[in-house]
mmCIF file of C-alpha atoms in Angstrom:
data_model
loop_
_atom_site.group_PDB
_atom_site.id
_atom_site.type_symbol
_atom_site.label_atom_id
_atom_site.label_comp_id
_atom_site.label_asym_id
_atom_site.label_seq_id
_atom_site.Cartn_x
_atom_site.Cartn_y
_atom_site.Cartn_z
ATOM 1 C CA ASP A 1 143.646 119.613 108.558
ATOM 2 C CA GLY A 2 141.898 116.634 107.000
ATOM 3 C CA ARG A 3 139.830 115.672 110.035
ATOM 4 C CA PHE A 4 136.148 114.944 109.511
ATOM 5 C CA ILE A 5 133.534 117.045 111.313
ATOM 6 C CA GLU A 6 131.013 114.301 111.950
ATOM 7 C CA GLU A 7 130.592 110.690 110.920
ATOM 8 C CA ILE A 8 127.083 110.190 109.534
ATOM 9 C CA GLY A 9 127.516 106.811 107.866
ATOM 10 C CA TYR A 10 129.706 104.844 105.492
ATOM 11 C CA TYR A 11 129.812 102.916 102.215
ATOM 12 C CA ASP A 12 131.929 99.788 102.133
ATOM 13 C CA PRO A 13 132.015 97.978 98.753
ATOM 14 C CA THR A 14 134.701 95.567 100.012
ATOM 15 C CA LYS A 15 132.320 93.716 102.313
ATOM 16 C CA GLU A 16 130.232 90.745 101.255
ATOM 17 C CA PRO A 17 127.536 91.880 100.925
ATOM 18 C CA THR A 18 128.244 95.533 100.098
ATOM 19 C CA VAL A 19 127.111 97.825 102.930
ATOM 20 C CA ILE A 20 125.662 101.339 102.862
ATOM 21 C CA ASN A 21 125.062 102.570 106.414
ATOM 22 C CA ILE A 22 123.479 105.943 107.315
ATOM 23 C CA ASP A 23 123.153 106.534 111.048
ATOM 24 C CA GLY A 24 123.813 110.220 111.767
ATOM 25 C CA GLU A 25 120.929 112.478 112.802
ATOM 26 C CA ASN A 26 122.329 115.216 110.557
ATOM 27 C CA ALA A 27 122.692 112.988 107.517
ATOM 28 C CA LEU A 28 120.854 114.417 104.504
ATOM 29 C CA ILE A 29 120.636 112.903 101.038
ATOM 30 C CA THR A 30 118.457 115.166 98.956
ATOM 31 C CA GLU A 31 117.312 116.363 95.531
ATOM 32 C CA GLY A 32 118.958 113.631 93.496
ATOM 33 C CA THR A 33 117.629 112.864 90.013
ATOM 34 C CA ALA A 34 118.059 109.652 88.042
ATOM 35 C CA GLN A 35 116.189 107.361 85.707
ATOM 36 C CA TYR A 36 115.403 105.130 88.730
ATOM 37 C CA GLY A 37 116.207 105.800 92.383
ATOM 38 C CA GLY A 38 116.777 109.536 92.430
ATOM 39 C CA ASN A 39 118.782 109.496 95.679
ATOM 40 C CA ILE A 40 119.784 105.852 96.241
ATOM 41 C CA GLY A 41 119.662 103.126 93.615
ATOM 42 C CA THR A 42 121.101 99.626 93.490
ATOM 43 C CA PRO A 43 121.907 98.716 89.864
ATOM 44 C CA ASP A 44 120.900 95.335 88.542
ATOM 45 C CA TYR A 45 124.474 94.009 88.799
ATOM 46 C CA ILE A 46 124.688 94.622 92.592
ATOM 47 C CA LYS A 47 122.238 92.149 94.081
ATOM 48 C CA ASP A 48 124.147 91.273 97.268
ATOM 49 C CA ALA A 49 123.986 94.404 99.412
ATOM 50 C CA SER A 50 122.648 95.859 102.630
ATOM 51 C CA VAL A 51 121.327 99.432 102.771
ATOM 52 C CA ASN A 52 120.680 100.615 106.340
ATOM 53 C CA LEU A 53 119.028 103.891 107.341
ATOM 54 C CA LYS A 54 119.038 104.335 111.130
ATOM 55 C CA ALA A 55 118.732 108.128 111.297
ATOM 56 C CA GLY A 56 118.832 111.169 109.047
ATOM 57 C CA THR A 57 116.753 112.136 106.022
ATOM 58 C CA ILE A 58 116.456 111.039 102.410
ATOM 59 C CA SER A 59 114.306 113.568 100.571
ATOM 60 C CA LYS A 60 113.106 115.102 97.317
ATOM 61 C CA GLY A 61 114.588 112.512 94.981
ATOM 62 C CA LYS A 62 113.072 112.131 91.511
ATOM 63 C CA ALA A 63 112.986 109.137 89.157
ATOM 64 C CA THR A 64 112.420 110.500 85.670
ATOM 65 C CA SER A 65 111.540 107.296 83.780
ATOM 66 C CA ASN A 66 107.951 106.319 83.048
ATOM 67 C CA ASP A 67 108.943 102.648 82.812
ATOM 68 C CA ASN A 68 106.086 100.457 84.047
ATOM 69 C CA TYR A 69 108.446 98.064 85.881
ATOM 70 C CA ASN A 70 110.720 100.442 87.816
ATOM 71 C CA GLY A 71 110.600 103.682 89.799
ATOM 72 C CA GLY A 72 111.547 104.923 93.273
ATOM 73 C CA GLY A 73 111.975 108.663 93.628
ATOM 74 C CA ASN A 74 114.186 108.307 96.707
ATOM 75 C CA ILE A 75 115.161 104.608 96.821
ATOM 76 C CA PHE A 76 115.256 101.946 94.100
ATOM 77 C CA ALA A 77 116.354 98.368 94.795
ATOM 78 C CA TYR A 78 116.665 95.623 92.161
ATOM 79 C CA GLY A 79 117.158 92.133 93.562
ATOM 80 C CA TRP A 80 117.639 88.617 92.268
ATOM 81 C CA ASN A 81 114.836 87.233 90.117
ATOM 82 C CA GLU A 82 115.332 83.722 91.561
ATOM 83 C CA GLU A 83 112.992 82.965 94.471
ATOM 84 C CA ASP A 84 115.681 81.369 96.635
ATOM 85 C CA LYS A 85 117.835 84.502 96.665
ATOM 86 C CA THR A 86 116.884 87.465 98.873
ATOM 87 C CA SER A 87 120.323 88.806 99.741
ATOM 88 C CA LEU A 88 119.499 92.436 98.898
ATOM 89 C CA GLN A 89 118.204 93.980 102.126
ATOM 90 C CA ILE A 90 116.871 97.500 102.710
ATOM 91 C CA ASN A 91 116.597 98.226 106.443
ATOM 92 C CA LEU A 92 114.840 101.461 107.387
ATOM 93 C CA THR A 93 114.993 101.197 111.178
ATOM 94 C CA GLY A 94 114.727 104.943 111.712
ATOM 95 C CA GLY A 95 115.003 108.259 109.948
ATOM 96 C CA LEU A 96 112.778 109.934 107.377
ATOM 97 C CA VAL A 97 112.224 109.170 103.692
ATOM 98 C CA THR A 98 110.087 111.913 102.206
ATOM 99 C CA GLU A 99 108.887 113.899 99.200
ATOM 100 C CA GLY A 100 110.126 111.578 96.466
ATOM 101 C CA GLU A 101 108.555 111.464 93.007
ATOM 102 C CA ALA A 102 108.435 108.625 90.488
ATOM 103 C CA TYR A 103 106.145 106.909 88.022
ATOM 104 C CA HIS A 104 105.727 104.016 90.492
ATOM 105 C CA GLY A 105 106.746 104.101 94.168
ATOM 106 C CA GLY A 106 107.131 107.807 94.801
ATOM 107 C CA ASN A 107 109.531 107.239 97.694
ATOM 108 C CA VAL A 108 110.538 103.560 97.450
ATOM 109 C CA PHE A 109 110.381 100.968 94.657
ATOM 110 C CA VAL A 110 111.649 97.426 95.295
ATOM 111 C CA ARG A 111 111.792 94.885 92.476
ATOM 112 C CA ASN A 112 112.288 91.111 92.485
ATOM 113 C CA HIS A 113 113.382 89.278 95.639
ATOM 114 C CA VAL A 114 114.316 92.143 97.941
ATOM 115 C CA GLY A 115 113.740 92.321 101.692
ATOM 116 C CA LEU A 116 112.476 95.700 102.936
ATOM 117 C CA ASN A 117 112.196 96.182 106.718
ATOM 118 C CA ILE A 118 110.522 99.342 108.032
ATOM 119 C CA GLY A 119 111.131 99.779 111.763
ATOM 120 C CA LYS A 120 108.873 101.461 114.306
ATOM 121 C CA ASP A 121 111.006 104.630 114.334
ATOM 122 C CA ALA A 122 110.995 105.044 110.552
ATOM 123 C CA VAL A 123 108.735 107.460 108.674
ATOM 124 C CA ILE A 124 107.987 107.308 104.951
ATOM 125 C CA SER A 125 105.892 110.279 103.894
ATOM 126 C CA LYS A 126 104.633 112.640 101.209
ATOM 127 C CA GLY A 127 105.734 110.624 98.197
ATOM 128 C CA TYR A 128 104.097 111.226 94.820
ATOM 129 C CA ALA A 129 103.610 108.585 92.127
ATOM 130 C CA ARG A 130 102.603 109.638 88.644
ATOM 131 C CA SER A 131 100.980 106.205 88.406
ATOM 132 C CA MET A 132 100.796 103.842 91.444
ATOM 133 C CA GLY A 133 102.184 103.598 94.979
ATOM 134 C CA GLY A 134 102.583 107.134 96.292
ATOM 135 C CA ASN A 135 105.042 106.093 99.006
ATOM 136 C CA ILE A 136 105.953 102.443 98.299
ATOM 137 C CA MET A 137 105.590 99.909 95.502
ATOM 138 C CA PRO A 138 106.895 96.321 95.600
ATOM 139 C CA PHE A 139 107.014 94.535 92.219
ATOM 140 C CA ASN A 140 107.593 90.883 91.341
ATOM 141 C CA GLY A 141 108.559 89.189 94.580
ATOM 142 C CA PRO A 142 109.687 91.575 97.360
ATOM 143 C CA GLN A 143 108.896 90.844 100.992
ATOM 144 C CA ILE A 144 108.121 93.928 103.078
ATOM 145 C CA VAL A 145 107.700 93.967 106.860
ATOM 146 C CA SER A 146 106.560 97.201 108.514
ATOM 147 C CA GLU A 147 106.112 98.629 111.992
ATOM 148 C CA GLY A 148 106.686 102.213 110.872
ATOM 149 C CA LYS A 149 104.650 105.208 109.813
ATOM 150 C CA ILE A 150 103.675 105.403 106.145
ATOM 151 C CA THR A 151 101.666 108.544 105.547
ATOM 152 C CA GLU A 152 100.452 111.287 103.211
ATOM 153 C CA GLY A 153 101.352 109.567 99.966
ATOM 154 C CA THR A 154 99.646 110.557 96.706
ATOM 155 C CA ALA A 155 99.218 108.528 93.537
ATOM 156 C CA ALA A 156 97.404 109.261 90.303
ATOM 157 C CA TYR A 157 95.993 105.787 89.636
ATOM 158 C CA GLY A 158 96.115 103.588 92.734
ATOM 159 C CA GLY A 159 97.579 102.979 96.163
ATOM 160 C CA GLY A 160 97.918 106.451 97.596
ATOM 161 C CA ASN A 161 100.405 105.150 100.143
ATOM 162 C CA ILE A 162 101.199 101.607 98.969
ATOM 163 C CA ASN A 163 100.592 99.626 95.790
ATOM 164 C CA ILE A 164 101.258 95.915 96.408
ATOM 165 C CA GLY A 165 101.934 93.929 93.257
ATOM 166 C CA HIS A 166 101.062 94.407 89.601
ATOM 167 C CA SER A 167 99.276 92.404 86.912
ATOM 168 C CA SER A 168 102.570 92.067 84.998
ATOM 169 C CA GLY A 169 104.667 90.795 87.917
ATOM 170 C CA GLY A 170 104.902 87.898 90.320
ATOM 171 C CA LYS A 171 103.607 87.773 93.873
ATOM 172 C CA SER A 172 104.665 90.448 96.371
ATOM 173 C CA TYR A 173 104.211 90.328 100.148
ATOM 174 C CA PHE A 174 103.518 93.068 102.694
ATOM 175 C CA THR A 175 103.223 92.261 106.413
ATOM 176 C CA MET A 176 102.153 94.918 108.903
ATOM 177 C CA HIS A 177 103.207 94.269 112.520
ATOM 178 C CA GLY A 178 102.323 97.726 113.831
ATOM 179 C CA GLY A 179 102.639 101.410 113.078
ATOM 180 C CA GLU A 180 100.257 103.105 110.690
ATOM 181 C CA ILE A 181 99.263 103.644 107.081
ATOM 182 C CA SER A 182 97.411 106.919 106.898
ATOM 183 C CA TYR A 183 96.104 109.828 104.848
ATOM 184 C CA GLY A 184 96.885 108.446 101.424
ATOM 185 C CA THR A 185 95.214 109.988 98.372
ATOM 186 C CA VAL A 186 94.407 108.812 94.858
ATOM 187 C CA THR A 187 93.785 111.730 92.526
ATOM 188 C CA GLY A 188 92.681 109.981 89.313
ATOM 189 C CA LYS A 189 89.077 110.435 88.244
ATOM 190 C CA GLY A 190 88.508 107.035 86.582
ATOM 191 C CA SER A 191 86.414 104.314 88.203
ATOM 192 C CA SER A 192 89.388 101.906 88.202
ATOM 193 C CA ASN A 193 91.545 104.152 90.374
ATOM 194 C CA HIS A 194 91.450 102.462 93.779
ATOM 195 C CA GLY A 195 92.969 102.369 97.220
ATOM 196 C CA GLY A 196 93.377 105.702 98.951
ATOM 197 C CA ASN A 197 95.798 104.033 101.363
ATOM 198 C CA VAL A 198 96.512 100.580 99.902
ATOM 199 C CA ARG A 199 95.916 98.961 96.550
ATOM 200 C CA LEU A 200 96.397 95.197 96.600
ATOM 201 C CA TRP A 201 96.579 93.209 93.374
ATOM 202 C CA ASP A 202 95.097 89.712 93.358
ATOM 203 C CA ASN A 203 98.518 88.113 92.751
ATOM 204 C CA SER A 204 99.916 89.456 96.039
ATOM 205 C CA THR A 205 99.337 89.245 99.793
ATOM 206 C CA PHE A 206 98.806 91.806 102.566
ATOM 207 C CA THR A 207 98.958 90.418 106.121
ATOM 208 C CA ILE A 208 97.928 92.631 109.036
ATOM 209 C CA ASN A 209 98.942 91.591 112.562
ATOM 210 C CA ASP A 210 98.612 94.972 114.245
ATOM 211 C CA GLY A 211 98.530 98.688 113.523
ATOM 212 C CA TYR A 212 96.282 101.446 112.249
ATOM 213 C CA ILE A 213 95.001 102.154 108.747
ATOM 214 C CA TYR A 214 92.950 105.311 108.405
ATOM 215 C CA GLY A 215 92.278 108.511 106.502
ATOM 216 C CA GLY A 216 92.401 107.148 102.940
ATOM 217 C CA ASN A 217 91.008 109.540 100.342
ATOM 218 C CA LEU A 218 89.780 109.234 96.755
ATOM 219 C CA THR A 219 88.713 111.874 94.287
ATOM 220 C CA ASN A 220 86.418 109.482 92.384
ATOM 221 C CA ASP A 221 83.297 107.533 93.255
ATOM 222 C CA GLY A 222 84.427 104.164 91.913
ATOM 223 C CA GLY A 223 87.083 103.106 94.409
ATOM 224 C CA HIS A 224 87.602 102.557 98.104
ATOM 225 C CA GLY A 225 89.900 103.825 100.842
ATOM 226 C CA MET A 226 91.560 100.394 100.729
ATOM 227 C CA ILE A 227 91.253 97.574 98.171
ATOM 228 C CA PHE A 228 91.828 94.015 99.399
ATOM 229 C CA ARG A 229 91.752 91.108 96.946
ATOM 230 C CA ASP A 230 93.868 88.431 98.605
ATOM 231 C CA PHE A 231 94.870 89.107 102.169
ATOM 232 C CA THR A 232 94.951 87.605 105.643
ATOM 233 C CA LEU A 233 93.990 89.060 109.012
ATOM 234 C CA PRO A 234 95.485 86.826 111.719
ATOM 235 C CA ALA A 235 94.489 89.282 114.459
ATOM 236 C CA LEU A 236 91.442 91.182 113.290
ATOM 237 C CA SER A 237 90.796 92.608 116.758
ATOM 238 C CA SER A 238 94.108 94.462 116.618
ATOM 239 C CA LEU A 239 93.306 96.251 113.346
ATOM 240 C CA ARG A 240 91.861 99.628 114.205
ATOM 241 C CA GLY A 241 90.050 101.865 111.758
ATOM 242 C CA VAL A 242 90.688 105.056 113.697
ATOM 243 C CA SER A 243 93.787 107.001 114.588
ATOM 244 C CA PRO A 244 95.546 106.365 117.922
ATOM 245 C CA ALA A 245 94.291 109.712 119.210
ATOM 246 C CA GLN A 246 90.682 108.752 118.470
ATOM 247 C CA GLU A 247 90.807 105.279 119.940
ATOM 248 C CA GLN A 248 88.649 104.708 123.015
ATOM 249 C CA ARG A 249 90.317 102.298 125.441
#
């Protein structure tokens, strides 16, 4: 009879900026394949947009390209290259993004001046990068703010969960206000394969205000669970090296 069963979100290209909104618990975007952004991708000609995930699941997307400057198995966002323009916003306030695969940024790859907000109810997990950033990789200018759970990512060469920056790109920013980054793994055997949980390039910044980082794993002897090259710790006492369950209060 033409009636819909359940409203799980909407896409409105007539708004300025364009809006993609996913807010139904039963929403499922899965098993997409593309050169970049297997499930959701913003092409380089749509730089004024808002993508909002409040509930539901984005899973098992695959980005097939081995391009060194793009990726994102589940989500790919390409923003303005000019520093004064950050109108492309990705807001993951809830829901699950999981099991994506890409060359860089197994689950999420954001390029140029994109804002990525990861809320306390959001989970990004089990991404696989054939190169760097098992779950997330920002490249050339993005600003990421996280209070969510980023966990169980795997990368071949660096940043089991998160790879921040790249030698070929401009400065990227990651600010952690809470949540956790946990159980990332780097599988490469070379001595330059670093950062079981986080790999930070010296042209980028990682700021930690609160949260937990733990359980990073490497399969080589030449790296570390986390690599910091240029970072700030405004509240060192709030950074805990153990899981919440282990913490002694």
